[in-house]
Coordinates of C-alpha atoms in Angstrom, one line a residue:
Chain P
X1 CA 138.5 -36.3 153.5
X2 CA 135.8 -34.2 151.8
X3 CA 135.2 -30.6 153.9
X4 CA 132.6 -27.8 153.5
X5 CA 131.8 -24.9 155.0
X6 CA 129.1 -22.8 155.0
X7 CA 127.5 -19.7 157.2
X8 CA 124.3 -19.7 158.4
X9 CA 121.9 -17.0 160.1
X10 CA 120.2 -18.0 163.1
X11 CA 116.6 -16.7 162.6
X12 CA 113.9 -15.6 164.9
X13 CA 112.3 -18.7 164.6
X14 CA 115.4 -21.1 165.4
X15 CA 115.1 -19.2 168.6
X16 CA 113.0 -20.6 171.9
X17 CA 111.8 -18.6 175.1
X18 CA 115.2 -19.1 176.7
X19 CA 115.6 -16.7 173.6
X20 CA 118.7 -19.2 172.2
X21 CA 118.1 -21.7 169.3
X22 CA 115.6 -24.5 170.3
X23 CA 118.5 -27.5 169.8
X24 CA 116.6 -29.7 167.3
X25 CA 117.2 -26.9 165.1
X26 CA 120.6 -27.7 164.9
X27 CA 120.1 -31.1 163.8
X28 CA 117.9 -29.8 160.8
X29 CA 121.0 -27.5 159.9
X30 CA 123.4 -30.8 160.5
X31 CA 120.8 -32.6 158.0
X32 CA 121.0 -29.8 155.3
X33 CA 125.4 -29.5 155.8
X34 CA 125.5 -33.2 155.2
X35 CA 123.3 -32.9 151.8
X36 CA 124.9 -29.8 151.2
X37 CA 128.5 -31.5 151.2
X38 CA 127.1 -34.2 148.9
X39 CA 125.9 -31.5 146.5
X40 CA 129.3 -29.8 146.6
X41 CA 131.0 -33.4 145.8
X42 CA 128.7 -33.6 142.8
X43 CA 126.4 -36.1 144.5
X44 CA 123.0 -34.1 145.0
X45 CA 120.1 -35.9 146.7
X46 CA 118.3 -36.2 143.8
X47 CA 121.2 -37.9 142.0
X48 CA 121.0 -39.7 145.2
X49 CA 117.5 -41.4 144.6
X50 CA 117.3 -41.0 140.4
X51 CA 120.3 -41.9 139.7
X52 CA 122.2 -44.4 142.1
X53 CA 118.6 -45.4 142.9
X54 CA 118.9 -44.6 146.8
X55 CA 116.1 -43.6 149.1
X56 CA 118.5 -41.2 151.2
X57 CA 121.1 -41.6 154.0
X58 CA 118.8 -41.9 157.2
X59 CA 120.5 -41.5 160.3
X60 CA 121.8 -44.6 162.1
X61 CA 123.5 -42.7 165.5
X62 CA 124.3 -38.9 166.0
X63 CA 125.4 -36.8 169.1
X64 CA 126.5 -33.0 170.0
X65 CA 127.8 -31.8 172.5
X66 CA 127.1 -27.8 173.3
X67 CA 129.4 -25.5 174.4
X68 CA 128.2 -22.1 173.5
X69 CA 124.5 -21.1 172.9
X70 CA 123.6 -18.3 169.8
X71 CA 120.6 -16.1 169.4
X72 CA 118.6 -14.7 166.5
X73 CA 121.1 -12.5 164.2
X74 CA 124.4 -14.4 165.0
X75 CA 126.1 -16.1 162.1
X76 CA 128.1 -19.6 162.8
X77 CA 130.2 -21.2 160.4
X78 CA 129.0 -24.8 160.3
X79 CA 132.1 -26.7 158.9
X80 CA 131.3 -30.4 157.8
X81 CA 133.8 -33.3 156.9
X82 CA 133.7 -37.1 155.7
X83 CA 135.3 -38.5 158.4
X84 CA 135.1 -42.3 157.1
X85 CA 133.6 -44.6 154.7
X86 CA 132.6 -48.5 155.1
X87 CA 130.9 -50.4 152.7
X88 CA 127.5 -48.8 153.1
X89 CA 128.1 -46.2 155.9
X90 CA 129.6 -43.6 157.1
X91 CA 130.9 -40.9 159.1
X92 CA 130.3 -37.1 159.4
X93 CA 131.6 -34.8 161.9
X94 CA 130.2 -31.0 162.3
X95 CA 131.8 -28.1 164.0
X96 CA 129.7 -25.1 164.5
X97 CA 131.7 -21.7 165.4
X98 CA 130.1 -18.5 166.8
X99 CA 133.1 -16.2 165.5
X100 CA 136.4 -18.2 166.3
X101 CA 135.1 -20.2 169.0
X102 CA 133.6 -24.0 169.0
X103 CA 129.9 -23.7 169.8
X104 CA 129.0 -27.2 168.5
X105 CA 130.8 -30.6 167.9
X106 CA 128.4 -33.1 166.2
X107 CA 128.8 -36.6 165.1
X108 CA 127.0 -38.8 162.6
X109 CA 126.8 -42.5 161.2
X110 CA 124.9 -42.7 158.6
X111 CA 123.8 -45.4 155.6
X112 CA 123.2 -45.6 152.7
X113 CA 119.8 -46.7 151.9
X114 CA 117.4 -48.1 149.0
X115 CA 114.5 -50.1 148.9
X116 CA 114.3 -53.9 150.3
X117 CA 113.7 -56.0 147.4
X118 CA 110.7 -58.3 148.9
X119 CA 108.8 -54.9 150.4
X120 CA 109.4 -51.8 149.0
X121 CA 107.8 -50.3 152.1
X122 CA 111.2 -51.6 154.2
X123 CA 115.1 -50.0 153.5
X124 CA 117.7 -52.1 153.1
X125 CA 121.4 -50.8 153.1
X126 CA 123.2 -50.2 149.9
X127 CA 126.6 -50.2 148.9
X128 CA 128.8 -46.9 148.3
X129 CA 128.7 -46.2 144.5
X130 CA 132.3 -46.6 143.9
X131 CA 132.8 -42.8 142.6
X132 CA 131.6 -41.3 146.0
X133 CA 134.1 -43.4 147.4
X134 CA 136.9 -42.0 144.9
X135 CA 135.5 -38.3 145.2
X136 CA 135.3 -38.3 148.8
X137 CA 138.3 -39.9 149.4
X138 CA 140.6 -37.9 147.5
X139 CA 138.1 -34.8 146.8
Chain O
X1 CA 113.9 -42.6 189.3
X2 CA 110.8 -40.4 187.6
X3 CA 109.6 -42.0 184.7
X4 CA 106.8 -41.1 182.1
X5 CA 105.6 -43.0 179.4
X6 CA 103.4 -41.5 176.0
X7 CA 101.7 -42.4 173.2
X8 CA 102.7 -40.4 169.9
X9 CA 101.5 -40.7 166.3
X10 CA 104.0 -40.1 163.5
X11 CA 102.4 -37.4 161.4
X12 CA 102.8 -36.7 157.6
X13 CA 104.6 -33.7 158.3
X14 CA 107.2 -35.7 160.4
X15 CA 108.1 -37.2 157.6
X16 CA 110.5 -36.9 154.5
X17 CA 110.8 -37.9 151.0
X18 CA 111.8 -41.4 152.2
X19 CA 108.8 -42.0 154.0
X20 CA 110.3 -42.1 157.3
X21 CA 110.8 -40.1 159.9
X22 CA 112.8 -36.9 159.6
X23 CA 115.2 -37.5 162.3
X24 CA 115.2 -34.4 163.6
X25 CA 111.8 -34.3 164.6
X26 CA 112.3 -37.1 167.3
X27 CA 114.6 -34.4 169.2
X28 CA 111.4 -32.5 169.4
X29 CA 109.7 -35.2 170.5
X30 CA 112.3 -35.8 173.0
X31 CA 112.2 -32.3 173.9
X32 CA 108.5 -32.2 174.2
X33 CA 108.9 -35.6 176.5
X34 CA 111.4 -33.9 178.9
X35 CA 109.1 -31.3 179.6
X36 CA 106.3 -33.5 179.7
X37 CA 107.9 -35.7 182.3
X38 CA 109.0 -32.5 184.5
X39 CA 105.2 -31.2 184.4
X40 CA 104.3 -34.9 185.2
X41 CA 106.8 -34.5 188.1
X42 CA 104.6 -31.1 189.4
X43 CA 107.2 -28.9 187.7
X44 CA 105.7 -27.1 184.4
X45 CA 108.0 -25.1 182.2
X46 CA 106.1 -22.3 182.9
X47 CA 106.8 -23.0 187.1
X48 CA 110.6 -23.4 186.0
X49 CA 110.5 -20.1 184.5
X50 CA 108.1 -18.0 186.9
X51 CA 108.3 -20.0 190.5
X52 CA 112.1 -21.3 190.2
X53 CA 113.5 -17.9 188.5
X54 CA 115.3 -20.3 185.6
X55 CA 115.3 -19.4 181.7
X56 CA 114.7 -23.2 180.8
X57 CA 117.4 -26.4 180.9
X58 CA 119.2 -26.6 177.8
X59 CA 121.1 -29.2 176.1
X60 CA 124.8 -29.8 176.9
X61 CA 125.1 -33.7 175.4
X62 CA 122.2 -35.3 173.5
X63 CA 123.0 -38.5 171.6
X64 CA 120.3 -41.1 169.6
X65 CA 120.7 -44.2 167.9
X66 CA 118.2 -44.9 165.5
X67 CA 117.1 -48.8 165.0
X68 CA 113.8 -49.2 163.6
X69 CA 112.3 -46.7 161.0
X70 CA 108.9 -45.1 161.4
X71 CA 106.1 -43.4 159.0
X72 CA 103.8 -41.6 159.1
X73 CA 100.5 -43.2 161.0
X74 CA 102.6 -45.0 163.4
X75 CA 102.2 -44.9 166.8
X76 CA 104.8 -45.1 169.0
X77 CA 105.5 -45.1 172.9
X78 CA 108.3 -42.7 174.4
X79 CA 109.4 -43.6 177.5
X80 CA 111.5 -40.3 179.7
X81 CA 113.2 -41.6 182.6
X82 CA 115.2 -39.4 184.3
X83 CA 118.5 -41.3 185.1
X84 CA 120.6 -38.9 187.2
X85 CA 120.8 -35.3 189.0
X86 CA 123.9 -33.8 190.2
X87 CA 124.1 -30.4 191.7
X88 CA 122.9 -28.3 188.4
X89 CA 123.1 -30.5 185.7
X90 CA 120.9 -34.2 185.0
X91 CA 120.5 -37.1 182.8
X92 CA 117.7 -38.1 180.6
X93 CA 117.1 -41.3 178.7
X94 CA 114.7 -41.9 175.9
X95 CA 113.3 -45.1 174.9
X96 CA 110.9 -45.4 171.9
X97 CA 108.8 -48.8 171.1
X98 CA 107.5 -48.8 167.4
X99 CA 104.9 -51.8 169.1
X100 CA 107.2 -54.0 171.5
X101 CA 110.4 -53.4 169.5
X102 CA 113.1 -50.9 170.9
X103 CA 113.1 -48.4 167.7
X104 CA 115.6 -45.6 169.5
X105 CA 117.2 -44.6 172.4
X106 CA 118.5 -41.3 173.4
X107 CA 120.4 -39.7 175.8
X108 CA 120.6 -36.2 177.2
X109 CA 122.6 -34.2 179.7
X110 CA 121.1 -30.8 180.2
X111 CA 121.9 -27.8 183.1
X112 CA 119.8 -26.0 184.1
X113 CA 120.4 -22.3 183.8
X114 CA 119.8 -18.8 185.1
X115 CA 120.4 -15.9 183.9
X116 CA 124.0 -14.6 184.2
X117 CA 123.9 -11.7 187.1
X118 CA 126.5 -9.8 185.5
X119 CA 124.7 -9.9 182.0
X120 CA 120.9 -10.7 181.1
X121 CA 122.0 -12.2 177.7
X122 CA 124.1 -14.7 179.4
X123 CA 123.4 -18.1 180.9
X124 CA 124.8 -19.5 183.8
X125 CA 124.0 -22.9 185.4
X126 CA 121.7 -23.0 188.4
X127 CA 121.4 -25.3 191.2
X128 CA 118.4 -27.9 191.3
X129 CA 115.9 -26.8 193.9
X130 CA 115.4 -29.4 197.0
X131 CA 111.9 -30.4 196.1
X132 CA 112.9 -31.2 192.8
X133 CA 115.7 -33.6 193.7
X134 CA 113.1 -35.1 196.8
X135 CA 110.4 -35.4 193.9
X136 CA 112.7 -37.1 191.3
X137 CA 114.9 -39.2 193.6
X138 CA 111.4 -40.5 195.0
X139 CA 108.9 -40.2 192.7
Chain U
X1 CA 79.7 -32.3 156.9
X2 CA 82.1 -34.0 158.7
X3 CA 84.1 -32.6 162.1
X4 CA 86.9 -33.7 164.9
X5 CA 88.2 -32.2 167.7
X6 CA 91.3 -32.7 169.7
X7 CA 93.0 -31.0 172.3
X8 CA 96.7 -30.1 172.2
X9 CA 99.3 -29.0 174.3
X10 CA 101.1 -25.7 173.4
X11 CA 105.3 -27.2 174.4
X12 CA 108.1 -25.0 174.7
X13 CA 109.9 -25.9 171.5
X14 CA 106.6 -24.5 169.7
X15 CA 106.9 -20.8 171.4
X16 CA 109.8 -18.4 170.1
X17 CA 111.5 -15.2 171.7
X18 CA 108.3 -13.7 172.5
X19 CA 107.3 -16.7 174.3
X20 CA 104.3 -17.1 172.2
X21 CA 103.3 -19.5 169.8
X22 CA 105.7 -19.7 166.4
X23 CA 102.9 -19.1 164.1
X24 CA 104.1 -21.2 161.1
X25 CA 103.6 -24.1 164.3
X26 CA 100.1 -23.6 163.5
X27 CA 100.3 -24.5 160.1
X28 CA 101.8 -27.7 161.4
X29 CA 99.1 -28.5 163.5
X30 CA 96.6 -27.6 161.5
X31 CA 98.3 -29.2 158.7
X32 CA 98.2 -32.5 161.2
X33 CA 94.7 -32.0 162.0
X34 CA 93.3 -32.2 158.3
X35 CA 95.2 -35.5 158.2
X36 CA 93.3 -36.6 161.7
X37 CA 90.1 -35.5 160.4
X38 CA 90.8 -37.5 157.6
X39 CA 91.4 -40.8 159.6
X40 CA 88.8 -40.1 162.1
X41 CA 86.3 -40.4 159.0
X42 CA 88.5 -43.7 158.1
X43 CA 90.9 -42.7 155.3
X44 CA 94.4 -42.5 156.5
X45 CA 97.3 -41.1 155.0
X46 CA 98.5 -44.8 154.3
X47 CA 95.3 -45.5 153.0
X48 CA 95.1 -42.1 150.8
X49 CA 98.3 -43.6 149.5
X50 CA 98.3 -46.7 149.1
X51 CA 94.8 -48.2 148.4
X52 CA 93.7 -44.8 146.3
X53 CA 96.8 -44.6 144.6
X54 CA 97.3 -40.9 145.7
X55 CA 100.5 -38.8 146.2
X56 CA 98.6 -36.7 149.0
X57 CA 96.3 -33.5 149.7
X58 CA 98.3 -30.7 148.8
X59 CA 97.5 -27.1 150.3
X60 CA 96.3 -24.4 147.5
X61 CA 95.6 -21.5 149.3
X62 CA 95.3 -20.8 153.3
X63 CA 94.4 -18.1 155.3
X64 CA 95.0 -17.5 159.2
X65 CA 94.0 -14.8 161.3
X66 CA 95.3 -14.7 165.0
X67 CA 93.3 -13.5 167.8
X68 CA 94.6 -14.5 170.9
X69 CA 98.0 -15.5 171.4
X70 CA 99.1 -19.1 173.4
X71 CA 102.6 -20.1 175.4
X72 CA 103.7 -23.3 176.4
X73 CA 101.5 -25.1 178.7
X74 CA 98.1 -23.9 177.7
X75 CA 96.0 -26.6 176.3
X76 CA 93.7 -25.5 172.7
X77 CA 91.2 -27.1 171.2
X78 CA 91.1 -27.4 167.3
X79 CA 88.2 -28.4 165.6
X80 CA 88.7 -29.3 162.2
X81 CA 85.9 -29.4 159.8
X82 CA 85.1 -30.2 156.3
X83 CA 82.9 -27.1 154.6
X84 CA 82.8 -27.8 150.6
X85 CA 84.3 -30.5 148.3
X86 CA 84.0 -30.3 144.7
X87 CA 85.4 -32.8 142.5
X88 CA 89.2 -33.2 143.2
X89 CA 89.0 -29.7 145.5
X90 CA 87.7 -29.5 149.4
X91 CA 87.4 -26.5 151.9
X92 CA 89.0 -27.4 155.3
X93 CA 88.2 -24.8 158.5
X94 CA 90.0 -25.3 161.4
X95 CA 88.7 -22.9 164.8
X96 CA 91.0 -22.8 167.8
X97 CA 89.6 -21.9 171.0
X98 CA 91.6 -21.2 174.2
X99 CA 89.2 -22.3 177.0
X100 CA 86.0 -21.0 175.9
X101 CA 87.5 -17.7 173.6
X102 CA 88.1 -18.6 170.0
X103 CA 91.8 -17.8 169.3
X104 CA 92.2 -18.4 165.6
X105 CA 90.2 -18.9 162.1
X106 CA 92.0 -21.0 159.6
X107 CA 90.7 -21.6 155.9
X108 CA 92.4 -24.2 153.7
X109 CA 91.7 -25.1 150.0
X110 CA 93.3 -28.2 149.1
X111 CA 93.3 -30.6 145.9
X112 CA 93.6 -34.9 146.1
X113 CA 96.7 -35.4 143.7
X114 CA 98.3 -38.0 142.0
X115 CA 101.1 -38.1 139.5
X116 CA 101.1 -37.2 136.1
X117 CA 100.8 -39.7 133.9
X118 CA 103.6 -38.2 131.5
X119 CA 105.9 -37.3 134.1
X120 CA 105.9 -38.9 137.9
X121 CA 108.0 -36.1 139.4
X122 CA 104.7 -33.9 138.2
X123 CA 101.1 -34.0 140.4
X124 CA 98.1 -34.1 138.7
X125 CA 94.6 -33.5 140.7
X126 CA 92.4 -36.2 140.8
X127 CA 88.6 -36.8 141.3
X128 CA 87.6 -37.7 145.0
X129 CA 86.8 -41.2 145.5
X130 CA 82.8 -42.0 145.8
X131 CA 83.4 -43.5 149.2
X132 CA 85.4 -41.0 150.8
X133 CA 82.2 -38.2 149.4
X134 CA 80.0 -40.4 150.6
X135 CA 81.3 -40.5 154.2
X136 CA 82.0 -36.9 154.4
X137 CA 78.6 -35.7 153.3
X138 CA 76.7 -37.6 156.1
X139 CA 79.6 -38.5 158.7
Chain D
X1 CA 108.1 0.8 149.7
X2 CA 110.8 -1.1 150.9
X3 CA 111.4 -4.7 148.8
X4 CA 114.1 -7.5 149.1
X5 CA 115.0 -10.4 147.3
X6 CA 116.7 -13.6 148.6
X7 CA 117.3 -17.1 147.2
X8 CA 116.8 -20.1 149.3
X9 CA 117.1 -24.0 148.5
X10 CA 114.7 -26.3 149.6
X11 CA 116.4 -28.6 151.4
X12 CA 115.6 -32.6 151.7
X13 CA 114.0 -31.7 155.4
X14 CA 111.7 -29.3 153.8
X15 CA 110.0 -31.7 152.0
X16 CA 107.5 -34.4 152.9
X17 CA 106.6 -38.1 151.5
X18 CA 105.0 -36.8 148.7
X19 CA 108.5 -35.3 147.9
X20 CA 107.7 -31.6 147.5
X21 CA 107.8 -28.9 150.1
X22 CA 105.6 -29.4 153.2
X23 CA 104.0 -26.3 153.1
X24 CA 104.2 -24.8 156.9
X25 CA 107.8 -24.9 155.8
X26 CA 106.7 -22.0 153.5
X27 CA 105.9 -20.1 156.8
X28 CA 109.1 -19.8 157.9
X29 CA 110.6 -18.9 155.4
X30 CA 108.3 -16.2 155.0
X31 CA 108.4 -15.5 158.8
X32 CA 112.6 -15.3 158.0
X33 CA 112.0 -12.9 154.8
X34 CA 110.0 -10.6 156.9
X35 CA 113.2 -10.5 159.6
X36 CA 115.5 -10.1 156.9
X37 CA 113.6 -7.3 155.3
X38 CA 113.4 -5.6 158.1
X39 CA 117.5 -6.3 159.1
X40 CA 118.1 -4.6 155.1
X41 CA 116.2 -1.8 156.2
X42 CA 118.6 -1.2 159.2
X43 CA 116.3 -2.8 161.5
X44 CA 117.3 -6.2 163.2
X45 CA 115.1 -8.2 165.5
X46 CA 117.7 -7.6 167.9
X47 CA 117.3 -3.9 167.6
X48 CA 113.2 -4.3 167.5
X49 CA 113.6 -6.1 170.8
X50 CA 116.7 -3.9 172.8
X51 CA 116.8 -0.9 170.7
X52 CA 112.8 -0.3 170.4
X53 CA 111.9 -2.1 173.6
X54 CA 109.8 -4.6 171.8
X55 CA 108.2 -7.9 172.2
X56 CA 108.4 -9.0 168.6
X57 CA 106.0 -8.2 165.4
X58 CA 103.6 -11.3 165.6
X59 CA 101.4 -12.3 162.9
X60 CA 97.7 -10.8 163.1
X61 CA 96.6 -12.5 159.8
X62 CA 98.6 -14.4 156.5
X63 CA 97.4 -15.7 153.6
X64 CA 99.5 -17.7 150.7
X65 CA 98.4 -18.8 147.4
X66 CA 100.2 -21.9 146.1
X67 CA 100.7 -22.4 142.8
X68 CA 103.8 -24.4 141.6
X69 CA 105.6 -27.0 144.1
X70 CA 108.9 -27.1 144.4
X71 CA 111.4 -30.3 145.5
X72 CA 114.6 -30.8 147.2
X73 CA 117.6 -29.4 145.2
X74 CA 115.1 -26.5 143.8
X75 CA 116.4 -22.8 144.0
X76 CA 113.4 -20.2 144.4
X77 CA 113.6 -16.7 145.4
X78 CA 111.6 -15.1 147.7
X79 CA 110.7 -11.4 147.2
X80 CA 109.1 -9.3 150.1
X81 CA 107.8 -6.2 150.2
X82 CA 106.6 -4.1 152.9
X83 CA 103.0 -2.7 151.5
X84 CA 101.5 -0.6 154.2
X85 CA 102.2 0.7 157.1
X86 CA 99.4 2.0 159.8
X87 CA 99.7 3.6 163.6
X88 CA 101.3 0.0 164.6
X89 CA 100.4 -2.5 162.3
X90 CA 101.7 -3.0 158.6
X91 CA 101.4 -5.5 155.5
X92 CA 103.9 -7.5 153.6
X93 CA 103.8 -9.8 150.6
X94 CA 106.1 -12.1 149.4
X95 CA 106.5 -13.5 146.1
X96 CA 108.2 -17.0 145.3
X97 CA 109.9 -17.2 142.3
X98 CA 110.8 -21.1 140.6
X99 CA 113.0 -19.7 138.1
X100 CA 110.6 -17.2 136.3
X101 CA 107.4 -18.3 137.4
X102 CA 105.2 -17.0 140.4
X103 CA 104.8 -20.2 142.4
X104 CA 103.3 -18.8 145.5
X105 CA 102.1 -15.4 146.4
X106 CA 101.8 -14.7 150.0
X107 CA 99.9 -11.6 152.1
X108 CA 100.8 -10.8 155.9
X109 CA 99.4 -8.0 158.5
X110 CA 101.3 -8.2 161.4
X111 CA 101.8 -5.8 164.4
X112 CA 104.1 -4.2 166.4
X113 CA 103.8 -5.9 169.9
X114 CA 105.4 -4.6 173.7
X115 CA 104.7 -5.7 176.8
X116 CA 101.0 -5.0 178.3
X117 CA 102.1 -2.4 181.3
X118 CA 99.6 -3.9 183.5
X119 CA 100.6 -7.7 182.8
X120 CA 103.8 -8.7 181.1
X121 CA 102.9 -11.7 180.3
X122 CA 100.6 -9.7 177.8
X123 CA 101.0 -8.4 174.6
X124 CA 99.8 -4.9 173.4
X125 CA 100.1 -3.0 170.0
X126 CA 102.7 -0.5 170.1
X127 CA 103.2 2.6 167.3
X128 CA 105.9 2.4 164.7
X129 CA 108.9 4.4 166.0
X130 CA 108.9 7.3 163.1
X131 CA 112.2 6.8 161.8
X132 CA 111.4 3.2 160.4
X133 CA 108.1 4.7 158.9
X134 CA 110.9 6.8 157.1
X135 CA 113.0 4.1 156.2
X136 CA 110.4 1.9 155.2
X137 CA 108.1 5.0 153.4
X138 CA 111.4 5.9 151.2
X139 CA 113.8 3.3 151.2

């Protein structure tokens, strides 16, 4: 299914005293792979919410496991794929590597989400617009 | 074994455009609670680092499934429980009530590590220190 | 005019390399203490939204000057207060103190805004609500 | 003196419920501009720390202007420039462009920081090491 890759800097900032990136870090770099894989399928998150009407993809479950830690300077590749579609969720896997070798696996269900019709305060789950589906299946 | 509970209000800033709780911020908050429960156990991050000789105890294995959403304003109660120590590494568990509902619960396995003798930039797992196991296994 | 304090707890995910405080953390916190400010007087965020119709209290300009630096596990004291408002502007100072020793002076300009009429994805500023003048003049 | 440009996109996490950027998130990227300027100029933050025997170069006082807001999916770029540069403190500015327009201006003074000799856990201002002033002076 639907890949991307993309390199990213680890910055002074990422970093904690132990001097190695402060972990929920990571998950704000696995939130911007997964909208950055949307945008290269032609489905940016503000086509997202103007026009399919969404309020975003919260997270339903996610996990990484960490096998090798990076400091400020290194580049990892952070290489994200579709891994499955249901009706209104879905699967995304992220592999992070520090040169050739797995630092990171992550794992993510996700849903689609838009408004609840009786309180727009609550989200509801939505149903994949069918040319996602198409796009990400064969994309 | 040691368990701490907390009170924490969702701020603005936690959130993102959907109103709700930018996921990554809760593995700061679970973070922050880890800590929180070791100082609560006598043993500051600061201690760890000066009295113990560690560099901190990162994150091998960190899951969370996310049930009920959360905005900003909200309070909500985290509750750390450490759930298991073996000889360098230990389990954490993270429950979060959004009033009495069960809105999250997380899981962590973190080491905790030393720095390598060979090479300062390394990490190397260290064993728990006897007090610490007495404290947690009884506290 | 109107002030809060509240004491908070410098945690290891807020520190960087230099085991000192990441100071775009401050922002955060300061940014989190203008919103408790806010509710202390009575006028949450929700409320700020919903029952005044706005979109929030954007930052203008801000200013930060850094005396005395803080690691994990040292407990400051921010006192927020309220020095000017104009018609949709206010003047927000926020002084740290470590212990007794003030640690940093914080300025902040910010404007109530709601959307454009013409074009919702646009803010607009708008005039503070009588109440909410009211309060902060004599709270 | 020295100047360099980057893009960024603001990414969904950047942003807050009132669906522009949440402006702390401003500070890092400034706080990552500076680091990058200084890594174009030759000088990482891995060589300020191992090379240099440095601490870091923390923030002695920063000011930013905002004047346009920017949203998820929005490409701005970010131009910084090293201004002055004293015994062992220096300023920087950054610019953010939205497409042609200024949208926020930002000032910094920050210093060059090593270890107190009498107390590690200090910090102490430490002088530039010449051949950055050269770098910086001509580059």
């Amino acid at each position: 299914m639907f890949v991307n890759r993309r390199d990213v800097q680890i910055q002074w900032g990422d970093c904690d005293p132990a001097n190695i990136v402060y972990y929920p870090r990571y998950f704000e770099m696995f939130d911007d792979s997964t909208s950055i894989l949307f945008e290269a399928a032609g489905f940016s998150k503000q086509d997202i919410v103007k026009k399919y009407g969404l309020v975003g993809i919260p997270m339903v479950d996610t996990r990484a496991k960490f096998y090798i830690a990076a400091t400020h300077g290194d580049w990892i590749t952070i290489e994200s794929r579709i891994e499955s579609i249901k009706r209104s969720s879905f699967e995304v896997t992220h592999k992070v590597f520090k040169r050739e070798a797995l630092a990171i696996e992550a794992f993510e269900t996700r849903v689609l989400a838009g408004r609840h019709p009786d309180d727009p305060a609550r989200l509801k789950s939505a149903p994949f617009p069918e040319e996602m589906v198409v796009k990400f299946m064969n994309g």
